[in-house]
Backbone as JSON Lines, residues from 0, in Angstrom:
{"i":0,"aa":"M","n":[-14.62,-17.42,36.46],"ca":[-13.43,-17.56,35.64],"c":[-13.11,-16.19,35.03]}
{"i":1,"aa":"P","n":[-11.86,-15.77,35.08],"ca":[-11.48,-14.46,34.55],"c":[-11.68,-14.36,33.03]}
{"i":2,"aa":"R","n":[-11.95,-13.15,32.59],"ca":[-12.09,-12.87,31.16],"c":[-10.91,-12.0,30.74]}
{"i":3,"aa":"Y","n":[-10.32,-12.33,29.61],"ca":[-9.16,-11.6,29.1],"c":[-9.53,-11.02,27.75]}
{"i":4,"aa":"E","n":[-9.12,-9.78,27.52],"ca":[-9.43,-9.09,26.28],"c":[-8.22,-9.16,25.34]}
{"i":5,"aa":"F","n":[-8.49,-9.47,24.09],"ca":[-7.46,-9.58,23.06],"c":[-7.83,-8.7,21.87]}
{"i":6,"aa":"R","n":[-6.82,-8.34,21.1],"ca":[-7.04,-7.62,19.84],"c":[-6.25,-8.33,18.75]}
{"i":7,"aa":"C","n":[-6.91,-8.49,17.6],"ca":[-6.27,-9.1,16.44],"c":[-5.45,-8.03,15.73]}
{"i":8,"aa":"R","n":[-4.2,-8.3,15.49],"ca":[-3.34,-7.34,14.79],"c":[-3.64,-7.3,13.3]}
{"i":9,"aa":"E","n":[-4.23,-8.37,12.77],"ca":[-4.5,-8.44,11.34],"c":[-5.77,-7.67,10.95]}
{"i":10,"aa":"C","n":[-6.88,-7.88,11.7],"ca":[-8.14,-7.25,11.31],"c":[-8.63,-6.2,12.3]}
{"i":11,"aa":"G","n":[-7.98,-6.08,13.46],"ca":[-8.34,-5.06,14.44],"c":[-9.5,-5.43,15.35]}
{"i":12,"aa":"T","n":[-10.04,-6.64,15.24],"ca":[-11.15,-7.07,16.08],"c":[-10.7,-7.2,17.53]}
{"i":13,"aa":"T","n":[-11.51,-6.7,18.46],"ca":[-11.27,-6.87,19.88],"c":[-12.27,-7.91,20.39]}
{"i":14,"aa":"F","n":[-11.79,-8.88,21.18],"ca":[-12.65,-9.95,21.66],"c":[-12.19,-10.41,23.03]}
{"i":15,"aa":"E","n":[-13.08,-11.11,23.74],"ca":[-12.77,-11.6,25.08],"c":[-12.74,-13.12,25.1]}
{"i":16,"aa":"V","n":[-11.91,-13.64,26.0],"ca":[-11.79,-15.09,26.18],"c":[-11.85,-15.37,27.68]}
{"i":17,"aa":"S","n":[-12.69,-16.31,28.08],"ca":[-12.75,-16.76,29.48],"c":[-11.84,-17.97,29.62]}
{"i":18,"aa":"R","n":[-10.95,-17.91,30.62],"ca":[-10.03,-19.03,30.86],"c":[-9.45,-18.91,32.25]}
{"i":19,"aa":"P","n":[-8.94,-20.02,32.79],"ca":[-8.33,-19.99,34.12],"c":[-7.1,-19.07,34.13]}
{"i":20,"aa":"M","n":[-6.79,-18.53,35.3],"ca":[-5.63,-17.65,35.42],"c":[-4.34,-18.35,35.03]}
{"i":21,"aa":"A","n":[-4.27,-19.64,35.23],"ca":[-3.07,-20.4,34.87],"c":[-2.81,-20.36,33.36]}
{"i":22,"aa":"R","n":[-3.83,-20.05,32.56],"ca":[-3.69,-19.99,31.11],"c":[-3.76,-18.54,30.6]}
{"i":23,"aa":"A","n":[-3.59,-17.57,31.47],"ca":[-3.72,-16.16,31.09],"c":[-2.76,-15.76,29.96]}
{"i":24,"aa":"G","n":[-1.58,-16.32,29.94],"ca":[-0.59,-15.95,28.94],"c":[-0.68,-16.72,27.63]}
{"i":25,"aa":"D","n":[-1.6,-17.68,27.54],"ca":[-1.74,-18.47,26.31],"c":[-2.24,-17.6,25.16]}
{"i":26,"aa":"A","n":[-1.83,-17.94,23.96],"ca":[-2.29,-17.23,22.77],"c":[-3.77,-17.5,22.55]}
{"i":27,"aa":"A","n":[-4.45,-16.58,21.86],"ca":[-5.86,-16.74,21.53],"c":[-6.05,-16.47,20.05]}
{"i":28,"aa":"D","n":[-6.88,-17.27,19.41],"ca":[-7.17,-17.06,17.99],"c":[-8.31,-16.08,17.82]}
{"i":29,"aa":"C","n":[-8.19,-15.21,16.85],"ca":[-9.23,-14.25,16.49],"c":[-10.49,-15.01,16.06]}
{"i":30,"aa":"P","n":[-11.68,-14.5,16.37],"ca":[-12.9,-15.16,15.93],"c":[-13.01,-15.27,14.4]}
{"i":31,"aa":"H","n":[-12.21,-14.48,13.68],"ca":[-12.22,-14.5,12.22],"c":[-11.13,-15.41,11.65]}
{"i":32,"aa":"G","n":[-10.46,-16.19,12.54],"ca":[-9.51,-17.19,12.09],"c":[-8.05,-16.75,12.06]}
{"i":33,"aa":"H","n":[-7.76,-15.54,12.45],"ca":[-6.37,-15.07,12.46],"c":[-5.69,-15.5,13.76]}
{"i":34,"aa":"D","n":[-4.38,-15.66,13.71],"ca":[-3.68,-16.08,14.93],"c":[-2.69,-15.04,15.45]}
{"i":35,"aa":"D","n":[-2.63,-13.86,14.84],"ca":[-1.72,-12.8,15.29],"c":[-2.49,-11.87,16.23]}
{"i":36,"aa":"T","n":[-2.58,-12.27,17.51],"ca":[-3.34,-11.49,18.49],"c":[-2.45,-11.07,19.64]}
{"i":37,"aa":"V","n":[-2.9,-10.07,20.37],"ca":[-2.18,-9.58,21.54],"c":[-3.19,-9.37,22.67]}
{"i":38,"aa":"R","n":[-2.79,-9.74,23.89],"ca":[-3.67,-9.55,25.04],"c":[-3.59,-8.1,25.49]}
{"i":39,"aa":"L","n":[-4.74,-7.5,25.77],"ca":[-4.81,-6.11,26.21],"c":[-4.81,-6.05,27.73]}
{"i":40,"aa":"L","n":[-4.34,-4.94,28.27],"ca":[-4.38,-4.74,29.71],"c":[-5.76,-4.25,30.1]}
{"i":41,"aa":"S","n":[-6.28,-4.75,31.18],"ca":[-7.61,-4.39,31.65],"c":[-7.51,-3.33,32.73]}
{"i":42,"aa":"T","n":[-8.5,-2.46,32.79],"ca":[-8.55,-1.44,33.84],"c":[-9.79,-1.61,34.7]}
{"i":43,"aa":"V","n":[-10.22,-2.85,34.91],"ca":[-11.39,-3.14,35.72],"c":[-11.05,-2.93,37.19]}
{"i":44,"aa":"A","n":[-11.94,-2.26,37.91],"ca":[-11.71,-2.01,39.33],"c":[-11.98,-3.28,40.13]}
{"i":45,"aa":"V","n":[-11.23,-3.5,41.18],"ca":[-11.45,-4.65,42.04],"c":[-12.81,-4.47,42.73]}
{"i":46,"aa":"G","n":[-13.62,-5.47,42.7],"ca":[-14.94,-5.4,43.31],"c":[-15.99,-4.86,42.36]}
{"i":47,"aa":"G","n":[-15.6,-4.43,41.17],"ca":[-16.56,-3.98,40.18],"c":[-17.14,-2.6,40.44]}
{"i":48,"aa":"R","n":[-16.53,-1.81,41.3],"ca":[-17.03,-0.47,41.59],"c":[-16.01,0.56,41.17]}
{"i":49,"aa":"A","n":[-16.48,1.7,40.72],"ca":[-15.58,2.8,40.38],"c":[-15.02,3.38,41.67]}
{"i":50,"aa":"A","n":[-13.81,3.89,41.59],"ca":[-13.19,4.5,42.76],"c":[-13.94,5.78,43.13]}
{"i":51,"aa":"A","n":[-14.24,5.94,44.41],"ca":[-14.92,7.13,44.9],"c":[-13.86,8.11,45.4]}
{"i":52,"aa":"P","n":[-14.13,9.41,45.25],"ca":[-13.17,10.39,45.77],"c":[-13.11,10.32,47.29]}
{"i":53,"aa":"A","n":[-11.96,10.65,47.83],"ca":[-11.77,10.63,49.27],"c":[-12.64,11.7,49.92]}
{"i":54,"aa":"P","n":[-13.18,11.43,51.11],"ca":[-13.99,12.44,51.79],"c":[-13.16,13.67,52.09]}
{"i":55,"aa":"S","n":[-13.8,14.82,52.03],"ca":[-13.05,16.06,52.24],"c":[-13.51,16.77,53.5]}
{"i":56,"aa":"G","n":[-13.86,16.01,54.56],"ca":[-14.3,16.61,55.82],"c":[-13.14,17.15,56.61]}
{"i":57,"aa":"G","n":[-11.95,16.77,56.29],"ca":[-10.77,17.26,56.98],"c":[-10.73,16.81,58.42]}
{"i":58,"aa":"G","n":[-10.1,15.84,58.79],"ca":[-10.04,15.39,60.17],"c":[-9.5,13.99,60.2]}
{"i":59,"aa":"G","n":[-9.03,13.6,61.31],"ca":[-8.34,12.35,61.52],"c":[-9.01,11.09,61.01]}
{"i":60,"aa":"C","n":[-9.42,10.27,61.94],"ca":[-9.8,8.9,61.64],"c":[-11.14,8.75,60.93]}
{"i":61,"aa":"C","n":[-12.02,9.7,61.04],"ca":[-13.37,9.49,60.52],"c":[-13.86,10.67,59.69]}
{"i":62,"aa":"G","n":[-12.97,11.44,59.12],"ca":[-13.39,12.55,58.28],"c":[-13.81,13.78,59.04]}
{"i":63,"aa":"G","n":[-13.62,13.81,60.35],"ca":[-13.92,15.02,61.13],"c":[-15.29,15.04,61.73]}
{"i":64,"aa":"G","n":[-16.13,14.04,61.47],"ca":[-17.49,14.08,61.98],"c":[-17.62,13.78,63.46]}
{"i":65,"aa":"C","n":[-16.79,12.88,63.98],"ca":[-16.95,12.48,65.37],"c":[-15.73,12.82,66.23]}
{"i":66,"aa":"C","n":[-14.68,13.31,65.63],"ca":[-13.46,13.61,66.37],"c":[-13.42,15.1,66.68]}
{"i":67,"aa":"S","n":[-13.11,15.45,67.9],"ca":[-13.03,16.87,68.27],"c":[-11.65,17.22,68.71]}
């Protein structure tokens, strides 16, 4: 189940809520009882891995290692 990050505008607390994607836009209450919250945008990479730099072997289909 996806996790969504929220921030309370009243106290500044950042917290996460697990819920189905169909409820992604629903409001969330702050753990301290406040209801003025906003959902934050996530920058999580797909697959949970950081992006690796592109190989710099210079060459067509396989980075230049097997193509002549």
